[in-house]
CSV table of C-alpha atoms in Angstrom, one decimal:
chain,number,residue,atom,x,y,z
A,6,MET,CA,-32.9,-3.2,-61.1
A,7,ILE,CA,-34.9,-6.3,-60.2
A,8,ALA,CA,-33.4,-8.1,-63.2
A,9,HIS,CA,-30.1,-7.9,-61.5
A,10,LYS,CA,-31.1,-9.1,-58.3
A,11,GLU,CA,-28.4,-11.5,-57.6
A,12,GLU,CA,-25.8,-8.5,-58.6
A,13,ILE,CA,-26.9,-6.6,-55.8
A,14,GLU,CA,-27.1,-9.6,-53.5
A,15,LEU,CA,-23.4,-9.5,-54.4
A,16,MET,CA,-22.6,-5.8,-54.1
A,17,HIS,CA,-23.9,-6.4,-50.4
A,18,LYS,CA,-21.9,-9.0,-49.6
A,19,TYR,CA,-19.0,-6.9,-50.7
A,20,LEU,CA,-19.9,-4.5,-48.3
A,21,ASP,CA,-20.1,-6.8,-45.8
A,22,GLY,CA,-16.5,-8.4,-46.6
A,23,ASP,CA,-18.6,-11.7,-47.0
A,24,LEU,CA,-17.6,-11.9,-51.0
A,25,ARG,CA,-15.5,-14.7,-52.0
A,26,GLU,CA,-12.7,-14.4,-54.8
A,27,GLU,CA,-14.9,-15.9,-57.5
A,28,GLU,CA,-18.0,-13.7,-56.7
A,29,GLU,CA,-16.0,-11.1,-56.7
A,30,GLU,CA,-14.7,-11.8,-60.0
A,31,GLU,CA,-18.2,-12.2,-61.4
A,32,LEU,CA,-19.7,-9.0,-59.6
A,33,ARG,CA,-16.2,-7.0,-61.7
A,34,LYS,CA,-17.0,-8.6,-64.9
A,35,HIS,CA,-21.1,-7.7,-64.4
A,36,LEU,CA,-20.2,-4.3,-63.6
A,37,GLU,CA,-17.8,-3.4,-66.6
A,38,PHE,CA,-20.6,-3.5,-69.0
A,39,CYS,CA,-23.6,-2.9,-66.9
A,40,GLU,CA,-24.3,0.6,-66.3
A,41,GLU,CA,-27.4,0.5,-64.4
A,42,CYS,CA,-25.7,-1.6,-61.5
A,43,GLN,CA,-22.4,0.7,-61.9
A,44,ASN,CA,-25.1,3.2,-60.8
A,45,HIS,CA,-26.7,1.0,-58.0
A,46,PHE,CA,-23.0,0.1,-56.7
A,47,HIS,CA,-21.8,4.2,-56.4
A,48,GLU,CA,-25.0,4.9,-54.4
A,49,LEU,CA,-24.6,2.3,-52.3
A,50,LYS,CA,-21.1,3.2,-51.7
A,51,ARG,CA,-22.0,6.6,-51.6
A,52,THR,CA,-25.3,6.2,-49.0
A,53,ILE,CA,-22.4,4.5,-46.6
A,54,THR,CA,-20.2,7.3,-46.8
A,55,LEU,CA,-23.2,10.1,-46.3
A,56,ILE,CA,-24.2,8.0,-43.2
A,57,GLN,CA,-20.7,8.3,-41.8
A,58,SER,CA,-20.8,12.2,-42.0
A,59,SER,CA,-23.7,12.4,-39.9
A,60,GLU,CA,-23.6,14.7,-37.0
A,61,SER,CA,-21.9,13.8,-33.3
A,62,VAL,CA,-22.8,14.9,-30.2
A,63,ARG,CA,-22.2,14.7,-26.9
A,64,ALA,CA,-23.7,14.0,-23.6
A,65,PRO,CA,-24.2,17.4,-21.3
A,66,SER,CA,-21.8,18.1,-18.7
A,67,ASP,CA,-23.9,16.8,-15.6
A,68,PHE,CA,-25.0,13.7,-17.4
A,69,THR,CA,-23.2,11.3,-15.1
A,70,ASN,CA,-24.0,13.6,-12.0
A,71,HIS,CA,-27.7,13.1,-13.0
A,72,VAL,CA,-27.3,9.2,-13.2
A,73,MET,CA,-25.7,8.9,-10.5
A,74,SER,CA,-28.4,11.2,-8.1
A,75,ARG,CA,-31.2,8.8,-9.6
A,76,LEU,CA,-29.3,5.8,-8.8
A,77,PRO,CA,-30.9,3.6,-5.9
A,78,LYS,CA,-29.5,4.0,-2.6
A,79,GLU,CA,-26.4,1.8,-1.7
A,80,LYS,CA,-25.7,-0.3,1.2
A,81,ASN,CA,-24.5,1.7,4.5
A,82,GLY,CA,-21.7,0.0,5.2
A,83,MET,CA,-19.8,0.3,1.9
A,84,LYS,CA,-19.5,4.3,2.3
A,85,TYR,CA,-17.0,3.3,5.5
A,86,LYS,CA,-15.4,0.8,3.5
A,87,ARG,CA,-14.7,2.9,0.7
A,88,TRP,CA,-13.1,5.6,3.1
A,89,PHE,CA,-11.0,3.0,4.6
A,90,LYS,CA,-9.5,2.4,1.2
A,91,ARG,CA,-9.0,6.0,0.1
A,92,HIS,CA,-7.1,6.6,3.5
A,93,PRO,CA,-5.1,3.3,4.2
A,94,ILE,CA,-2.3,5.2,6.5
A,95,VAL,CA,-5.1,6.6,8.9
A,96,THR,CA,-7.2,3.2,8.6
A,97,ALA,CA,-3.6,1.5,9.5
A,98,ALA,CA,-2.9,3.9,12.7
A,99,ALA,CA,-6.2,3.6,13.8
A,100,ILE,CA,-6.4,-0.1,13.9
A,101,PHE,CA,-3.1,0.3,15.5
A,102,PHE,CA,-4.3,2.8,18.2
A,103,ILE,CA,-7.3,0.3,18.6
A,104,PHE,CA,-5.0,-2.6,19.4
A,105,MET,CA,-2.5,-0.7,21.9
A,106,LEU,CA,-6.1,0.8,23.8
A,107,SER,CA,-7.2,-2.5,24.5
A,108,GLY,CA,-3.9,-4.2,25.1
A,109,MET,CA,-3.4,-1.4,28.0
A,110,PHE,CA,-6.6,-2.0,29.0
A,111,THR,CA,-6.7,-5.5,29.4
A,112,GLN,CA,-3.4,-4.9,31.0
A,113,TRP,CA,-5.6,-2.3,33.4
A,114,ASN,CA,-8.1,-4.6,34.5
A,115,GLN,CA,-6.0,-7.8,34.7
A,116,ASP,CA,-5.8,-7.8,38.3
A,117,GLY,CA,-6.8,-5.8,41.1
A,118,GLU,CA,-4.6,-7.4,43.7
A,119,LEU,CA,-1.7,-6.0,45.0
A,120,VAL,CA,1.6,-6.2,43.2
A,121,VAL,CA,4.8,-5.3,44.0
A,122,SER,CA,8.4,-5.3,42.7
A,123,LYS,CA,10.5,-8.0,44.0
A,124,GLN,CA,12.5,-6.7,46.7
A,125,GLU,CA,13.8,-8.4,49.8
A,126,ASN,CA,12.2,-6.9,53.5
A,127,LEU,CA,9.4,-5.7,52.4
A,128,ILE,CA,6.1,-5.8,54.7
A,129,VAL,CA,2.6,-6.2,53.1
A,130,GLN,CA,0.0,-5.4,55.4
A,131,GLY,CA,-3.5,-6.0,53.0
A,132,ASP,CA,-3.5,-3.3,50.9
A,133,THR,CA,-0.4,-1.8,52.0
A,134,VAL,CA,3.1,-2.0,51.5
A,135,ILE,CA,5.7,-0.9,53.9
A,136,VAL,CA,9.6,-0.2,53.6
A,137,PRO,CA,10.2,-1.1,57.5
A,138,GLU,CA,12.5,1.5,59.2
A,139,GLY,CA,16.0,0.9,59.0
A,140,VAL,CA,15.7,-1.0,55.6
A,141,VAL,CA,17.4,0.1,52.2
A,142,VAL,CA,15.9,-0.8,49.1
A,143,ASP,CA,18.7,0.3,46.5
A,144,ASP,CA,16.2,-0.2,43.4
A,145,ASN,CA,13.1,1.1,41.8
A,146,LEU,CA,9.8,0.4,43.6
A,147,VAL,CA,6.8,-0.8,42.2
A,148,VAL,CA,3.7,-0.8,43.6
A,149,LYS,CA,0.3,-2.0,41.7
A,150,ASN,CA,-3.2,-1.6,43.4
A,151,GLY,CA,-1.9,-0.5,46.8
A,152,ASN,CA,-0.9,2.0,48.9
A,153,LEU,CA,2.9,2.7,50.2
A,154,ILE,CA,4.0,3.5,53.0
A,155,VAL,CA,8.1,4.5,53.2
A,156,LYS,CA,9.8,4.3,56.8
A,157,GLY,CA,13.0,3.3,55.7
A,158,THR,CA,15.1,4.5,52.8
A,159,ILE,CA,14.6,4.2,48.8
A,160,ASP,CA,17.3,4.5,46.5
A,161,GLY,CA,15.6,4.6,43.4
A,162,ASP,CA,12.3,5.7,41.7
A,163,VAL,CA,8.9,4.9,43.2
A,164,THR,CA,5.8,4.0,40.9
A,165,ILE,CA,2.7,3.7,42.6
A,166,ILE,CA,-0.3,2.7,40.7
A,167,ASN,CA,-3.8,3.3,41.4
A,168,GLY,CA,-2.8,3.8,45.0
A,169,LYS,CA,-1.1,6.6,47.1
A,170,LEU,CA,2.2,7.2,48.9
A,171,ILE,CA,0.7,7.6,52.4
A,172,GLU,CA,2.7,10.8,53.8
A,173,GLU,CA,0.6,11.6,57.1
A,174,GLU,CA,-0.2,9.8,59.8
A,175,ALA,CA,-2.7,7.7,59.7
A,176,VAL,CA,-4.8,5.2,62.0
A,177,SER,CA,-4.3,1.7,60.7
A,178,GLY,CA,-5.7,-0.8,63.0
A,179,GLU,CA,-3.5,-0.8,65.8
A,180,SER,CA,-0.6,1.0,65.1
A,181,LEU,CA,0.4,4.6,64.2
A,182,MET,CA,1.9,4.5,60.5
A,183,ALA,CA,3.2,7.1,58.3
A,184,SER,CA,5.8,7.8,55.7
A,185,VAL,CA,8.8,9.4,57.4
A,186,GLY,CA,11.5,7.6,55.2
A,187,GLU,CA,13.9,8.4,52.7
A,188,ILE,CA,13.0,8.1,48.4
A,189,ASN,CA,16.1,9.4,46.6
A,190,GLY,CA,13.9,9.2,43.4
A,191,GLU,CA,11.5,10.4,41.6
A,192,ILE,CA,7.6,9.8,42.9
A,193,ASN,CA,5.3,8.5,40.4
A,194,SER,CA,1.7,8.3,41.3
A,195,VAL,CA,-0.7,6.8,38.9
A,196,ASP,CA,-4.0,5.9,39.9
A,197,ARG,CA,-6.2,7.3,36.7
A,198,MET,CA,-6.7,5.5,33.1
A,199,PHE,CA,-5.5,8.4,31.6
A,200,GLU,CA,-2.6,8.6,33.6
A,201,TRP,CA,-1.8,4.8,33.5
A,202,LEU,CA,-1.8,5.4,29.6
A,203,TRP,CA,0.2,8.5,29.6
A,204,TYR,CA,2.6,6.6,32.1
A,205,GLN,CA,3.0,3.5,29.5
A,206,ALA,CA,3.3,5.9,26.3
A,207,LYS,CA,6.3,7.4,28.3
A,208,THR,CA,7.7,4.0,29.5
A,209,LEU,CA,7.5,2.8,26.2
A,210,PHE,CA,9.2,6.2,24.6
A,211,GLU,CA,12.1,5.7,27.2
A,212,LYS,CA,12.7,2.0,26.5
A,213,VAL,CA,12.9,2.6,22.8
A,214,PHE,CA,15.3,5.7,22.9
A,215,SER,CA,17.3,4.5,25.9
A,216,LEU,CA,21.1,4.5,25.4
A,217,GLU,CA,21.5,1.7,27.9
B,16,MET,CA,-9.3,0.6,-20.5
B,17,GLU,CA,-11.0,-2.8,-20.9
B,18,GLN,CA,-9.0,-4.0,-17.9
B,19,ILE,CA,-10.2,-0.8,-15.6
B,20,ILE,CA,-14.0,-1.1,-16.6
B,21,ARG,CA,-13.7,-4.9,-15.9
B,22,GLU,CA,-12.3,-3.7,-12.2
B,23,LYS,CA,-15.0,-1.3,-11.6
B,24,ILE,CA,-17.6,-4.0,-12.3
B,25,LYS,CA,-16.3,-6.2,-9.6
B,26,GLN,CA,-16.4,-3.3,-7.8
B,27,VAL,CA,-19.9,-2.0,-8.1
B,28,LYS,CA,-21.0,-5.8,-7.9
B,29,LYS,CA,-19.4,-5.9,-4.2
B,30,GLY,CA,-21.6,-2.8,-3.8
B,31,ASP,CA,-19.8,0.2,-3.9
B,32,GLN,CA,-21.6,2.4,-5.7
B,33,ALA,CA,-19.2,5.5,-6.2
B,34,ALA,CA,-17.2,3.1,-9.2
B,35,TYR,CA,-20.1,3.4,-11.4
B,36,SER,CA,-19.5,6.8,-12.0
B,37,GLU,CA,-16.5,6.4,-13.6
B,38,ILE,CA,-18.5,3.5,-15.7
B,39,VAL,CA,-20.6,6.4,-16.9
B,40,ASP,CA,-17.9,8.6,-17.5
B,41,PHE,CA,-16.8,6.8,-19.9
B,42,TYR,CA,-19.5,5.4,-22.0
B,43,GLN,CA,-21.6,7.9,-21.5
B,44,HIS,CA,-21.1,10.2,-24.6
B,45,ARG,CA,-21.3,7.1,-26.8
B,46,ILE,CA,-24.7,5.7,-25.2
B,47,PHE,CA,-26.1,9.4,-25.6
B,48,GLN,CA,-25.1,9.4,-29.3
B,49,HIS,CA,-26.7,6.5,-29.7
B,50,CYS,CA,-29.9,7.3,-28.3
B,51,TYR,CA,-29.7,10.8,-29.8
B,52,ARG,CA,-29.7,9.0,-33.6
B,53,MET,CA,-32.1,6.4,-32.3
B,54,LEU,CA,-34.6,8.8,-31.1
B,55,GLY,CA,-33.9,12.2,-33.0
B,56,ASN,CA,-34.3,14.4,-30.0
B,57,ILE,CA,-32.0,15.8,-27.1
B,58,HIS,CA,-34.4,15.5,-24.3
B,59,GLU,CA,-35.7,12.0,-25.1
B,60,ALA,CA,-31.8,10.9,-25.6
B,61,GLU,CA,-31.0,12.4,-22.4
B,62,ASP,CA,-33.4,10.5,-20.5
B,63,ILE,CA,-33.5,7.2,-22.3
B,64,ALA,CA,-29.8,7.4,-21.9
B,65,GLN,CA,-30.1,8.2,-18.0
B,66,GLU,CA,-32.4,5.2,-17.9
B,67,ALA,CA,-30.4,2.7,-19.8
B,68,PHE,CA,-27.3,4.0,-17.0
B,69,ILE,CA,-29.8,3.2,-14.2
B,70,ARG,CA,-31.0,0.1,-15.9
B,71,ALA,CA,-27.5,-1.5,-16.4
B,72,TYR,CA,-26.7,-0.6,-12.8
B,73,VAL,CA,-29.5,-2.0,-11.0
B,74,ASN,CA,-29.3,-5.1,-13.2
B,75,MET,CA,-25.6,-5.4,-12.9
B,76,ASP,CA,-25.9,-9.1,-11.0
B,77,SER,CA,-27.0,-10.4,-14.0
B,78,PHE,CA,-24.2,-9.3,-16.3
B,79,ASP,CA,-21.9,-12.0,-17.6
B,80,GLU,CA,-18.6,-10.8,-16.8
B,81,SER,CA,-16.8,-12.9,-19.7
B,82,LYS,CA,-18.9,-11.1,-21.9
B,83,LYS,CA,-18.0,-7.1,-23.1
B,84,PHE,CA,-19.9,-4.6,-21.3
B,85,SER,CA,-20.2,-1.9,-23.7
B,86,THR,CA,-22.3,-4.6,-26.2
B,87,TRP,CA,-24.7,-4.9,-22.9
B,88,LEU,CA,-24.9,-1.6,-22.4
B,89,TYR,CA,-25.5,-1.1,-26.0
B,90,ARG,CA,-28.6,-3.8,-26.1
B,91,ILE,CA,-30.0,-2.0,-23.0
B,92,ALA,CA,-29.6,1.3,-24.4
B,93,THR,CA,-31.4,-0.1,-28.0
B,94,ASN,CA,-34.1,-1.5,-26.6
B,95,LEU,CA,-35.0,1.3,-24.3
B,96,THR,CA,-34.9,3.7,-27.7
B,97,ILE,CA,-37.4,1.1,-29.7
B,98,ASP,CA,-39.4,0.7,-27.0
B,99,ARG,CA,-39.6,5.0,-26.6
B,100,ILE,CA,-40.6,5.1,-30.3
B,101,ARG,CA,-43.2,2.3,-29.8
B,102,LYS,CA,-45.1,4.2,-26.9
B,103,ARG,CA,-45.2,7.6,-28.4
B,104,LYS,CA,-48.3,8.7,-29.4
B,105,PRO,CA,-49.3,8.8,-32.8
B,106,ASP,CA,-49.9,12.5,-32.8
B,107,TYR,CA,-45.9,12.6,-32.1
B,108,PHE,CA,-45.7,11.6,-35.7
B,109,LEU,CA,-48.1,14.6,-37.1
B,110,ASP,CA,-46.0,17.2,-35.2
B,111,ALA,CA,-42.5,15.4,-37.2
B,112,GLU,CA,-41.9,19.1,-38.8
B,113,ILE,CA,-41.8,21.1,-35.8
B,114,LYS,CA,-40.1,17.9,-34.4
B,115,GLY,CA,-37.3,18.4,-36.7
B,116,SER,CA,-37.0,21.8,-36.5
B,117,GLU,CA,-36.9,21.8,-32.5
B,118,GLY,CA,-34.0,18.8,-33.3
B,119,LEU,CA,-32.3,21.7,-35.8
B,120,ASN,CA,-32.5,24.5,-33.3
B,121,MET,CA,-31.0,22.2,-30.5
B,122,TYR,CA,-28.2,21.0,-32.5
B,123,SER,CA,-27.5,24.9,-33.4
B,124,GLN,CA,-27.3,25.2,-30.0
B,125,LEU,CA,-24.9,22.9,-29.2
B,126,SER,CA,-23.0,23.2,-32.2
B,127,SER,CA,-22.6,27.3,-31.6
B,128,SER,CA,-20.4,26.3,-28.6
B,129,GLU,CA,-17.5,25.3,-30.0
B,130,PRO,CA,-16.4,26.9,-33.9
B,131,LEU,CA,-16.2,24.6,-36.6
B,132,PRO,CA,-14.2,25.1,-39.7
B,133,SER,CA,-16.0,26.5,-42.8
B,134,GLU,CA,-16.5,23.6,-44.8
B,135,GLU,CA,-18.4,22.1,-41.5
B,136,VAL,CA,-20.6,24.5,-41.4
B,137,GLU,CA,-21.7,24.0,-44.9
B,138,SER,CA,-22.4,20.4,-44.7
B,139,ILE,CA,-24.3,20.6,-41.6
B,140,GLU,CA,-27.4,21.4,-43.3
B,141,LEU,CA,-26.6,17.7,-45.3
B,142,GLN,CA,-26.2,16.2,-42.2
B,143,ARG,CA,-29.1,17.1,-40.8
B,144,TYR,CA,-30.6,15.8,-43.7
B,145,ILE,CA,-29.2,12.5,-43.4
B,146,HIS,CA,-29.9,12.2,-39.7
B,147,LYS,CA,-33.7,13.0,-40.4
B,148,GLU,CA,-33.6,10.0,-43.4
B,149,ILE,CA,-31.9,7.7,-40.8
B,150,SER,CA,-34.6,8.4,-38.3
B,151,GLU,CA,-37.5,7.5,-40.5
B,152,LEU,CA,-36.3,3.8,-41.1
B,153,PRO,CA,-38.4,1.6,-38.9
B,154,PRO,CA,-36.5,1.4,-35.6
B,155,LYS,CA,-35.4,-2.5,-36.5
B,156,TYR,CA,-33.3,-1.1,-39.6
B,157,ARG,CA,-32.3,2.0,-37.8
B,158,SER,CA,-30.4,0.3,-35.1
B,159,ILE,CA,-28.4,-1.8,-37.3
B,160,MET,CA,-27.8,1.1,-39.6
B,161,ILE,CA,-26.6,3.2,-36.5
B,162,LEU,CA,-24.8,0.5,-34.8
B,163,ARG,CA,-23.2,-0.2,-38.1
B,164,TYR,CA,-21.8,2.8,-39.6
B,165,LEU,CA,-22.3,5.5,-37.0
B,166,GLU,CA,-20.4,3.7,-34.3
B,167,GLU,CA,-18.6,1.2,-36.3
B,168,PHE,CA,-19.9,-2.3,-34.8
B,169,SER,CA,-18.7,-5.6,-36.6
B,170,LEU,CA,-21.9,-7.6,-37.8
B,171,GLN,CA,-20.9,-10.2,-35.7
B,172,GLU,CA,-20.7,-7.4,-32.6
B,173,ILE,CA,-24.1,-6.1,-33.3
B,174,SER,CA,-25.2,-9.8,-33.6
B,175,GLY,CA,-24.4,-9.9,-29.8
B,176,ILE,CA,-26.0,-6.4,-29.3
B,177,LEU,CA,-29.5,-7.0,-30.6
B,178,ASP,CA,-29.4,-10.8,-29.9
B,179,ILE,CA,-30.4,-12.0,-33.1
B,180,PRO,CA,-28.9,-14.0,-35.4
B,181,LEU,CA,-25.9,-13.0,-37.4
B,182,GLY,CA,-28.1,-14.0,-40.7
B,183,THR,CA,-30.9,-11.5,-39.9
B,184,VAL,CA,-28.4,-8.5,-39.0
B,185,LYS,CA,-27.2,-8.9,-42.7
B,186,THR,CA,-30.8,-9.0,-44.2
B,187,ARG,CA,-31.8,-5.9,-42.1
B,188,ILE,CA,-28.3,-4.2,-43.1
B,189,HIS,CA,-28.9,-5.2,-46.6
B,190,ARG,CA,-32.6,-3.4,-46.4
B,191,GLY,CA,-31.5,-0.8,-44.4
B,192,ARG,CA,-28.6,0.4,-47.0
B,193,GLU,CA,-31.2,-0.2,-50.0
B,194,ALA,CA,-34.0,1.9,-47.9
B,195,LEU,CA,-31.3,4.9,-47.5
B,196,ARG,CA,-29.9,4.8,-51.0
B,197,LYS,CA,-33.8,5.2,-52.5
B,198,ARG,CA,-33.8,8.0,-50.2
B,199,LEU,CA,-30.3,9.8,-50.4
B,200,ARG,CA,-29.7,9.1,-53.9
B,201,HIS,CA,-30.6,12.8,-54.9
B,202,VAL,CA,-28.5,14.2,-52.2
């Protein structure tokens, strides 16, 4: 065997796909008359076939779970990130809701000052808006951060935000004041955050779906 | 698949642990099988294969994404198995006979789960014998023979996995083939 060291070297090169053409020719010629090397070559090729017929095994079914349970703890933020990734619609809705809420909240907190919709002939006394006797308001009236006393007539809806409609007689300074007038429309009184939101949503809804 | 794995690796690098489970799923059988072939023992194979995946996860930051992940993973697994073989107590080898039969029992348990054609049943005995002969090669030859002929990597890839020059791979594969030829010639 040692005598044919070179040829054996060629056989290995052949098995590794490294044999040049002239070397292949050389090996072939040698194998034609050398039975010993023929045998050796055959055994090598057979060895490879045998190795390749070796058994195969598969990992146990819970292998992945075992690995995952042994991994070091991941950073906390990742869990939320992944959750958001998996529920894009919920995430979008949540973000929208947050913006909407914060928008309304700023609007709510914008100013504590008395705001009243532009109508003529209204009297403002401190935080109270008065519709004087004999005055006819022919539009919707909105009062924010103040009370309303109606002595005249309103031909429209009345909305009072963060305040109230004073209906009964009340002592305010020198004069007696009460709402004794007429309101020919709906009266909305909003004086809490939740109601304010509800009112906003309702208004939005009406605006969106109004056929006007 | 290569592309999906690449994507998953990026996610793992960003800190998404759950993305790693798909990587484990994809490579588990190959890595487990490689460890089993190197170690010749199911329990050790499972232990080392798990360890390999954990090491890969922990060191993911040092993985160069321009290279193949499987090559890197095989390198980790191969190094761990060689470490394990070195650490084995000497008396472990005295029990080789018992260890061998244990392996056989494990194997017969495994194979009983799926029905085999009769031809294959006949060759199981032979397969065991071959496996035993491979596992008695010195580790540096064993790993190369397993990678080349059982896992069908190219010589170039093996050079990458084991981080040794191509010439050394060739020398070892020649010797490995000769060693096995002598052991298996009478089969």
